[in-house]
mmCIF file of C-alpha atoms in Angstrom:
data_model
loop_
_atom_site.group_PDB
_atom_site.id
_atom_site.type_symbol
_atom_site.label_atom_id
_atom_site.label_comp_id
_atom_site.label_asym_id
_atom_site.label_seq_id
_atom_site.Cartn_x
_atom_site.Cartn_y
_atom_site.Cartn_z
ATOM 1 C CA UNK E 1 88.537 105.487 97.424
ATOM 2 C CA UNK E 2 84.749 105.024 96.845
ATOM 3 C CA UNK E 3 83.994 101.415 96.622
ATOM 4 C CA UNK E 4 82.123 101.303 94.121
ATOM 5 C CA UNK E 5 84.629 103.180 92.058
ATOM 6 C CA UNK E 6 87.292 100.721 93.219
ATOM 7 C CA UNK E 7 85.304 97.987 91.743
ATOM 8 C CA UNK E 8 84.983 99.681 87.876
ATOM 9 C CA UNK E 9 88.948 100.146 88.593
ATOM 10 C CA UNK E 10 89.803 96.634 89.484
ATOM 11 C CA UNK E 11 87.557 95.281 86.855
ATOM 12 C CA UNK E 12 89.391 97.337 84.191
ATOM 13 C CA UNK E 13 92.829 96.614 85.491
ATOM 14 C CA UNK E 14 91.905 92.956 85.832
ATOM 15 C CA UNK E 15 90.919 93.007 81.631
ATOM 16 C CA UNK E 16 93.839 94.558 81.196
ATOM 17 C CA UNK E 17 96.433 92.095 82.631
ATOM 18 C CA UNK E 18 94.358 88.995 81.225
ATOM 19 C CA UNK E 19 94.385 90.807 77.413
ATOM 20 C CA UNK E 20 98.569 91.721 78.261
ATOM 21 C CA UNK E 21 99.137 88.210 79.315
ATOM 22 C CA UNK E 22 97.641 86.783 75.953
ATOM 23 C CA UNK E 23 99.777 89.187 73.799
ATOM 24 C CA UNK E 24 102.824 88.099 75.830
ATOM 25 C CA UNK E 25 102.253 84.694 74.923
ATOM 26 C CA UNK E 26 101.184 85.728 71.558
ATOM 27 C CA UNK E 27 104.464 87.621 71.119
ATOM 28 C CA UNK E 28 107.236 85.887 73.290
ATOM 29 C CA UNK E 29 108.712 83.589 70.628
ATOM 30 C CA UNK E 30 109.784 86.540 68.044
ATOM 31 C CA UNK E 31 113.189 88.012 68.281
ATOM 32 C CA UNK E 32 112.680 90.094 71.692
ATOM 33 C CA UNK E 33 115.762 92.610 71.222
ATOM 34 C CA UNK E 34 117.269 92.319 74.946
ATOM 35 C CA UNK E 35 119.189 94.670 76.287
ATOM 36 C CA UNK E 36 120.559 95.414 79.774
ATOM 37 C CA UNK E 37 120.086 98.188 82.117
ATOM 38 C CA UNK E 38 121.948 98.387 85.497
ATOM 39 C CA UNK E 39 124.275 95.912 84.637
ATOM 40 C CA UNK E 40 124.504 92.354 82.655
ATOM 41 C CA UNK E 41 122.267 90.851 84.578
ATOM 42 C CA UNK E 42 119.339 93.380 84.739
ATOM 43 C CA UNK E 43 117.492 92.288 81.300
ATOM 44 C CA UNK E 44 114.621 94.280 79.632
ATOM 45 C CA UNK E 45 113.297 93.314 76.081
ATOM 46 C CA UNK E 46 111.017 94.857 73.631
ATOM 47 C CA UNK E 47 107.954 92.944 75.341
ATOM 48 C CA UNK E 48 108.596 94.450 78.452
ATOM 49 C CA UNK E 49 108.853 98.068 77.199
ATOM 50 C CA UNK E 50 105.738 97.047 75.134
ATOM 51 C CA UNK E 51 103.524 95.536 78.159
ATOM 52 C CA UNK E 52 104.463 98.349 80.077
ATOM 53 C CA UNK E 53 103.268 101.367 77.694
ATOM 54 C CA UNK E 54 100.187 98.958 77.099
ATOM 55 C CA UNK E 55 99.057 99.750 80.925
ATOM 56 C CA UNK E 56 99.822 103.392 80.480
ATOM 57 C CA UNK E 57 97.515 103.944 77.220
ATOM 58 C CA UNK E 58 95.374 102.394 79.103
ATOM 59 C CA UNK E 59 95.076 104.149 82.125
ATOM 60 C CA UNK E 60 95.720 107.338 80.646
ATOM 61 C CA UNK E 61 92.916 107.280 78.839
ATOM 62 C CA UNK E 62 90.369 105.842 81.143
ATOM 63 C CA UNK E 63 92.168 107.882 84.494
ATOM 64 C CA UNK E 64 93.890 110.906 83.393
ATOM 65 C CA UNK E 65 94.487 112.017 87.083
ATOM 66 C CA UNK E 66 95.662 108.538 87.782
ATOM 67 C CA UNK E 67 99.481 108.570 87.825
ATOM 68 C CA UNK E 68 101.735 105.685 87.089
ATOM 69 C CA UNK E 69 105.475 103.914 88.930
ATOM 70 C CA UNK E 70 106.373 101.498 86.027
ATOM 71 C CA UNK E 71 109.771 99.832 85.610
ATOM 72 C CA UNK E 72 110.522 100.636 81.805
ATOM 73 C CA UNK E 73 109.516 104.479 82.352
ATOM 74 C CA UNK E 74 106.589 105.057 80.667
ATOM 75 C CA UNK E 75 104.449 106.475 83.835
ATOM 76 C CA UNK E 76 105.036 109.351 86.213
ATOM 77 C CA UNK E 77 108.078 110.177 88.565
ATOM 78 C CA UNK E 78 105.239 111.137 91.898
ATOM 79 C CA UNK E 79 107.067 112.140 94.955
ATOM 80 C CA UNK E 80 103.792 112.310 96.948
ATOM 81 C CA UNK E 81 101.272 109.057 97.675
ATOM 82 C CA UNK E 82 98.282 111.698 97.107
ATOM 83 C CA UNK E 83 95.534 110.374 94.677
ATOM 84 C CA UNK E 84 95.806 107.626 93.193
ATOM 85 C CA UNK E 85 99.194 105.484 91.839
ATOM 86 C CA UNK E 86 99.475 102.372 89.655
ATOM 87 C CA UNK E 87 102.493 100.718 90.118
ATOM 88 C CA UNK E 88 103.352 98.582 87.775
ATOM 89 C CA UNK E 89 106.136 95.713 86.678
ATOM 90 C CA UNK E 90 105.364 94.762 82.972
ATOM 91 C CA UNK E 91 107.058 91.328 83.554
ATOM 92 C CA UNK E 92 108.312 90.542 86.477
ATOM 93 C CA UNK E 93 111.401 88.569 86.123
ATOM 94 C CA UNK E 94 112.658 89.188 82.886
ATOM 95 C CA UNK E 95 115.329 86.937 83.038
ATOM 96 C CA UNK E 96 112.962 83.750 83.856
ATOM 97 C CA UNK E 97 111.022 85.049 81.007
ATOM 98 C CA UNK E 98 114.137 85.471 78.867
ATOM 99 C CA UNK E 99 115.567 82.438 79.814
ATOM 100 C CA UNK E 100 113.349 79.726 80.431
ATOM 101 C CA UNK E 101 109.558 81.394 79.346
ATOM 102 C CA UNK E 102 107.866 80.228 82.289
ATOM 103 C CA UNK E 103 108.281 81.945 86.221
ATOM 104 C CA UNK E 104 107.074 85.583 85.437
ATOM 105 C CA UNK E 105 104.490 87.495 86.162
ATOM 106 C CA UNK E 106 102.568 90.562 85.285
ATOM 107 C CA UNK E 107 102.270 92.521 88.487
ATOM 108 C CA UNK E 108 99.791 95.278 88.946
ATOM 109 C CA UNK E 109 98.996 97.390 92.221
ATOM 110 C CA UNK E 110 97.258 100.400 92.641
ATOM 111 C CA UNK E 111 97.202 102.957 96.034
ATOM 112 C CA UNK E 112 94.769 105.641 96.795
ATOM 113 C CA UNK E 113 96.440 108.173 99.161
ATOM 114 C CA UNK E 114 99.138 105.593 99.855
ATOM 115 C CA UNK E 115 96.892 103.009 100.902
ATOM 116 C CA UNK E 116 97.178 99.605 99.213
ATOM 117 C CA UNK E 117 93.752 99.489 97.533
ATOM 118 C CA UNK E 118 94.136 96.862 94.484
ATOM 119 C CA UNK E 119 96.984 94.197 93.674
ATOM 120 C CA UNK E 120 97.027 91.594 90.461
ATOM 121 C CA UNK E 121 99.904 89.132 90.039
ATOM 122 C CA UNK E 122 98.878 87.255 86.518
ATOM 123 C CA UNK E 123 101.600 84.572 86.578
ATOM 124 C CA UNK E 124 101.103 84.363 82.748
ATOM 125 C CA UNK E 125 102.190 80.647 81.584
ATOM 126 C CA UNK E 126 99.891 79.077 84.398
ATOM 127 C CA UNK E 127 97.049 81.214 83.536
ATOM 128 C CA UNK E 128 96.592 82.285 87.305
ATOM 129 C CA UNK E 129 95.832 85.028 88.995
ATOM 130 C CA UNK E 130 95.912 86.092 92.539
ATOM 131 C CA UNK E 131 93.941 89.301 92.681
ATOM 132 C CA UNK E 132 92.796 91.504 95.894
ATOM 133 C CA UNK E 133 90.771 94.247 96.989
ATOM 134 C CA UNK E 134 91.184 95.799 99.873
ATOM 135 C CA UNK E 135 88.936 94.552 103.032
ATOM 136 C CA UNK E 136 87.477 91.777 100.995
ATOM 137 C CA UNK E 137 89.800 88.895 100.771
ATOM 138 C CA UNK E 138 92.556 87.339 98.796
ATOM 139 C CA UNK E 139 92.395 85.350 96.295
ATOM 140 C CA UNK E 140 94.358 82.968 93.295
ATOM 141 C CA UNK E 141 91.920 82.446 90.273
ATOM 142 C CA UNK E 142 88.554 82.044 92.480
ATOM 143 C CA UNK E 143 89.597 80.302 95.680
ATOM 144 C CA UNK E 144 89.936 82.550 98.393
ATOM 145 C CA UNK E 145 93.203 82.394 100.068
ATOM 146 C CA UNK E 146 92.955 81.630 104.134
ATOM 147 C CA UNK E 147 94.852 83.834 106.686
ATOM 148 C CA UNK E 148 98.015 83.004 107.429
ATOM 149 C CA UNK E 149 98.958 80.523 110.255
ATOM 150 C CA UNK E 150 100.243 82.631 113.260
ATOM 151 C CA UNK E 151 102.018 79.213 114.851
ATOM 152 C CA UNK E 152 104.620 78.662 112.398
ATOM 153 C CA UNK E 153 107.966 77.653 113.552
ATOM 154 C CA UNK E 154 111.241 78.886 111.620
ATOM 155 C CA UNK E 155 113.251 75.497 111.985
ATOM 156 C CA UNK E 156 109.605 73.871 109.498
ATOM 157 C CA UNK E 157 109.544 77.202 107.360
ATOM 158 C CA UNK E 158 110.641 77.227 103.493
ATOM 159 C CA UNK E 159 112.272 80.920 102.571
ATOM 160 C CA UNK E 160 112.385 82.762 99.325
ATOM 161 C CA UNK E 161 116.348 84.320 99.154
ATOM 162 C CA UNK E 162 119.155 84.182 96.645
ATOM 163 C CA UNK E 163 122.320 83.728 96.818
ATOM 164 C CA UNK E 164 123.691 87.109 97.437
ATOM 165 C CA UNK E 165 122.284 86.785 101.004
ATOM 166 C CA UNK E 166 125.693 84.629 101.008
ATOM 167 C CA UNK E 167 128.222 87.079 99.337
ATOM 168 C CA UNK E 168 130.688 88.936 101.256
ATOM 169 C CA UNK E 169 130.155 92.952 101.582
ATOM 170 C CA UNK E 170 126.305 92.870 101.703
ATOM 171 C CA UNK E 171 123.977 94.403 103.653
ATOM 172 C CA UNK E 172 124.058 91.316 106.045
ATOM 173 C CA UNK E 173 126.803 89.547 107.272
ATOM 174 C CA UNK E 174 127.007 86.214 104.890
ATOM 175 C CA UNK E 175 128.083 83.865 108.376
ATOM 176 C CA UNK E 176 124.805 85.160 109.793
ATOM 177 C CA UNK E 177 122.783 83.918 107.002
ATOM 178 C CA UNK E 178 124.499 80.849 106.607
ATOM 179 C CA UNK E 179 122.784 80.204 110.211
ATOM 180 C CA UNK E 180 120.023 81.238 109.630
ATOM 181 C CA UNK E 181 119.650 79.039 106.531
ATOM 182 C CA UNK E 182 120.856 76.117 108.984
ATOM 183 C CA UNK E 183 118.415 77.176 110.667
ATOM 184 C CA UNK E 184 115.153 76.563 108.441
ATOM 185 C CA UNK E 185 114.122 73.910 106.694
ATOM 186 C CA UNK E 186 114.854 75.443 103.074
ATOM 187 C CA UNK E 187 115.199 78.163 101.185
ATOM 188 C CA UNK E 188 113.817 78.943 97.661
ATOM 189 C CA UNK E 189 114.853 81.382 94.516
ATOM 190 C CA UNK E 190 112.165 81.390 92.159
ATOM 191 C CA UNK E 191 113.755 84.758 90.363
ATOM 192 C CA UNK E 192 109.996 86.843 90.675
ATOM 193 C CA UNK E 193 109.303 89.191 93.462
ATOM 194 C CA UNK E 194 105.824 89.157 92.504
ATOM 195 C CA UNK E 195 105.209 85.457 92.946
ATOM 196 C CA UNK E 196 107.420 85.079 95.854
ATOM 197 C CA UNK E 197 105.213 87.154 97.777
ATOM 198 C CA UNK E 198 101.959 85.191 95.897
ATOM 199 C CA UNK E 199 103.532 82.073 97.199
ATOM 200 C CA UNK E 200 103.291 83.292 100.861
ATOM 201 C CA UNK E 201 99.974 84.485 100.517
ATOM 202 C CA UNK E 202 99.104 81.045 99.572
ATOM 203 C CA UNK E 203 101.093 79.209 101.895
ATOM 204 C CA UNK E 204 103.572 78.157 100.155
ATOM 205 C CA UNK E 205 106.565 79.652 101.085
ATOM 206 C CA UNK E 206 106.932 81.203 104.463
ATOM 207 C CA UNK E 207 109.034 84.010 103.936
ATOM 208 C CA UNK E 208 110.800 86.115 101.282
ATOM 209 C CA UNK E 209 114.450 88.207 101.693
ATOM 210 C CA UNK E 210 115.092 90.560 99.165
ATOM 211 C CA UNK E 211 118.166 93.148 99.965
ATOM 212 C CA UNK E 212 117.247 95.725 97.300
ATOM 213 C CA UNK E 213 113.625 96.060 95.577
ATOM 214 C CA UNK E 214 111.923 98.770 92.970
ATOM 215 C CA UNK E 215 108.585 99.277 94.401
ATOM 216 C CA UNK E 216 107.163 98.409 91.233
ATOM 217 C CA UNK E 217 108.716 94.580 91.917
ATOM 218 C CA UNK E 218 106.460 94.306 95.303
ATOM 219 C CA UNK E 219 103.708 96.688 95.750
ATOM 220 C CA UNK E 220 100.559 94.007 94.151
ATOM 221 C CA UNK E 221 102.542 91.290 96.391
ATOM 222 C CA UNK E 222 102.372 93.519 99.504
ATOM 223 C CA UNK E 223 98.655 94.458 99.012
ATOM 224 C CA UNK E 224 97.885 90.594 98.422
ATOM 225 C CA UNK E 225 100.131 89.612 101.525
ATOM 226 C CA UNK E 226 98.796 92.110 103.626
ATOM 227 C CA UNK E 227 95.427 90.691 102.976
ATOM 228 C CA UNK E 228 95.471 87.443 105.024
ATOM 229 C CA UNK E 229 97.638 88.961 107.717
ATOM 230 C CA UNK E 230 101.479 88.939 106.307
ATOM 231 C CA UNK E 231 104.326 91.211 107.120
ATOM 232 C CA UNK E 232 106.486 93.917 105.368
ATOM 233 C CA UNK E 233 109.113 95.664 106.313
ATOM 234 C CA UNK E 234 112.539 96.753 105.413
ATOM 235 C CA UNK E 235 115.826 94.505 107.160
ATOM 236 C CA UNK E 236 115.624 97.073 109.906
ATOM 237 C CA UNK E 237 111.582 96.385 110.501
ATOM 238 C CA UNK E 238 110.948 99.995 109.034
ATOM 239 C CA UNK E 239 107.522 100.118 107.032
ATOM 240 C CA UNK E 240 107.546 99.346 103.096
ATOM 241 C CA UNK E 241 107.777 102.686 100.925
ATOM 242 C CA UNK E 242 106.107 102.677 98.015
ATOM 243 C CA UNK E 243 108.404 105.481 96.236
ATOM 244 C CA UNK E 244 111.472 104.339 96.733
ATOM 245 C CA UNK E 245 113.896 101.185 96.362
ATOM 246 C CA UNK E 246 113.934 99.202 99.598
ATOM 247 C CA UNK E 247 115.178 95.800 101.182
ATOM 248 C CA UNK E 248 112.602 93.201 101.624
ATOM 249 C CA UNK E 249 111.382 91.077 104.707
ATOM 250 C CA UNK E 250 108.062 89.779 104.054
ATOM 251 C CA UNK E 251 106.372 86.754 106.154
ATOM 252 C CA UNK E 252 103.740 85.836 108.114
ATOM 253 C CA UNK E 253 103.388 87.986 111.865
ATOM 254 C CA UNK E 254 104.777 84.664 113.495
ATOM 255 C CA UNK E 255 107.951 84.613 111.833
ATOM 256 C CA UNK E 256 109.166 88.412 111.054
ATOM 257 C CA UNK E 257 109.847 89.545 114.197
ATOM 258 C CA UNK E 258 112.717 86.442 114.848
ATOM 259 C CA UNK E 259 113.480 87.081 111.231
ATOM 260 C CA UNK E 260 114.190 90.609 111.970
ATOM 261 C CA UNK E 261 116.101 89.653 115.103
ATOM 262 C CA UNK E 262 118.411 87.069 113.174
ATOM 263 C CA UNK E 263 119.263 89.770 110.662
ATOM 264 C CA UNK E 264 120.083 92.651 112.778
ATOM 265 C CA UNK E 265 123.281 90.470 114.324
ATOM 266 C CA UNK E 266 124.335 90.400 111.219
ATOM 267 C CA UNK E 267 124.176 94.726 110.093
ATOM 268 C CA UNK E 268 127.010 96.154 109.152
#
């Protein structure tokens, strides 16, 4: 992707979350018709679906031969990383948003040929915004985020997870993780993918476990983590894939690869 091109596209995309976040906030005390999708749990209301087909006029009409991964289904369906791909969760964590109207987050990443090129995460009640380009830093609102620290210890490190890390028949075995929670100093659910992965770009968490993730929940947070030296993979180390649903294990290089060790005694 030309740089200069880049540029024009995150300034755009950067408007564009900043003017969705105010209409969120404009809009998030009228009725917000929720429904469910997956199952009881898995909320979507009328601001989502709203937010989401926002982006797409958007982009459609700036980018035409820009396609678009979005959660409510307004963009594309690409099976190939050519060009390039906005990926896209309107708000990410609904239910926070539902719920308590504060711990969401607009999330916006873009790839050019599959490359992590641009990633936004507008947490939209705290007015801030972590933001990256590719190659020229991190950064939430205007301070640039430092690379991670490559000397952490697990037993002093604070982990994003829920609680079905802990639930029989998962993808883990729950007595391993109840080590390996032992084992660090404490673990975290903030209910937002998105900021999860902002939090360990800025240093405060060390670590986020996710066991099943639409890409549209991490891509921005990968880009942004990727930035000052953090590490994604799937629970079996295999690299993130920006098409499909995944598990999560993102942290900074000092701490995946014991991560990763930990886990795999515990496959089923």
């Amino acid at each position: 992707m030309d740089l200069r091109h880049r540029d024009t596209i995150y300034q755009n995309a950067k408007a564009w979350v900043y003017e969705a976040g105010k209409i969120i906030k404009e809009q998030m005390n009228n009725p917000l018709n929720i429904e469910t999708k997956s199952d009881a749990n898995d909320l979507v209301t009328i601001l989502d679906k709203q937010t989401e087909k926002y982006f797409v006029e958007k982009i459609k009409d700036k980018y035409p031969d820009h396609q678009i991964i979005g959660e409510e289904g307004y963009g594309d369906q690409p099976k190939e990383l050519d060009g390039t791909i906005w990926v896209i969760d309107p708000i990410d964590g609904t239910m926070n948003f539902v719920h308590q109207k504060k711990f969401f987050a607009i999330s916006v990443g873009i790839l050019h040929n599959g490359v992590g090129e641009i990633g936004l995460i507008y947490d939209v009640m705290n007015d801030t915004l972590y933001h990256v380009k590719r190659g020229e830093g991190a950064f939430r609102d205007n301070q640039q985020l430092a690379n991670l620290s490559k000397d952490k210890q697990l037993s002093e490190s604070i982990i994003g997870m829920n609680y079905f890390w802990l639930c029989e028949n998962r993808l883990v075995d729950y007595r391993v993780m109840q080590d390996f929670i032992r084992t660090i100093r404490g673990a975290r659910t903030y209910g937002s993918a998105a900021l999860e992965l902002a939090f360990i770009a800025e240093g405060t968490l060390d670590g986020y476990l996710s066991m099943r993730l639409s890409p549209w929940d991490v891509a921005a947070g990968i880009i942004l983590l990727q930035e000052v030296g953090g590490v994604v993979s799937d629970v079996d180390g295999n690299k993130w894939d920006p098409l499909n649903k995944s598990s999560i294990v993102a942290s900074n290089a000092a701490l995946h690869k014991t991560i990763l060790e930990i886990i795999k005694k515990g496959r089923k």
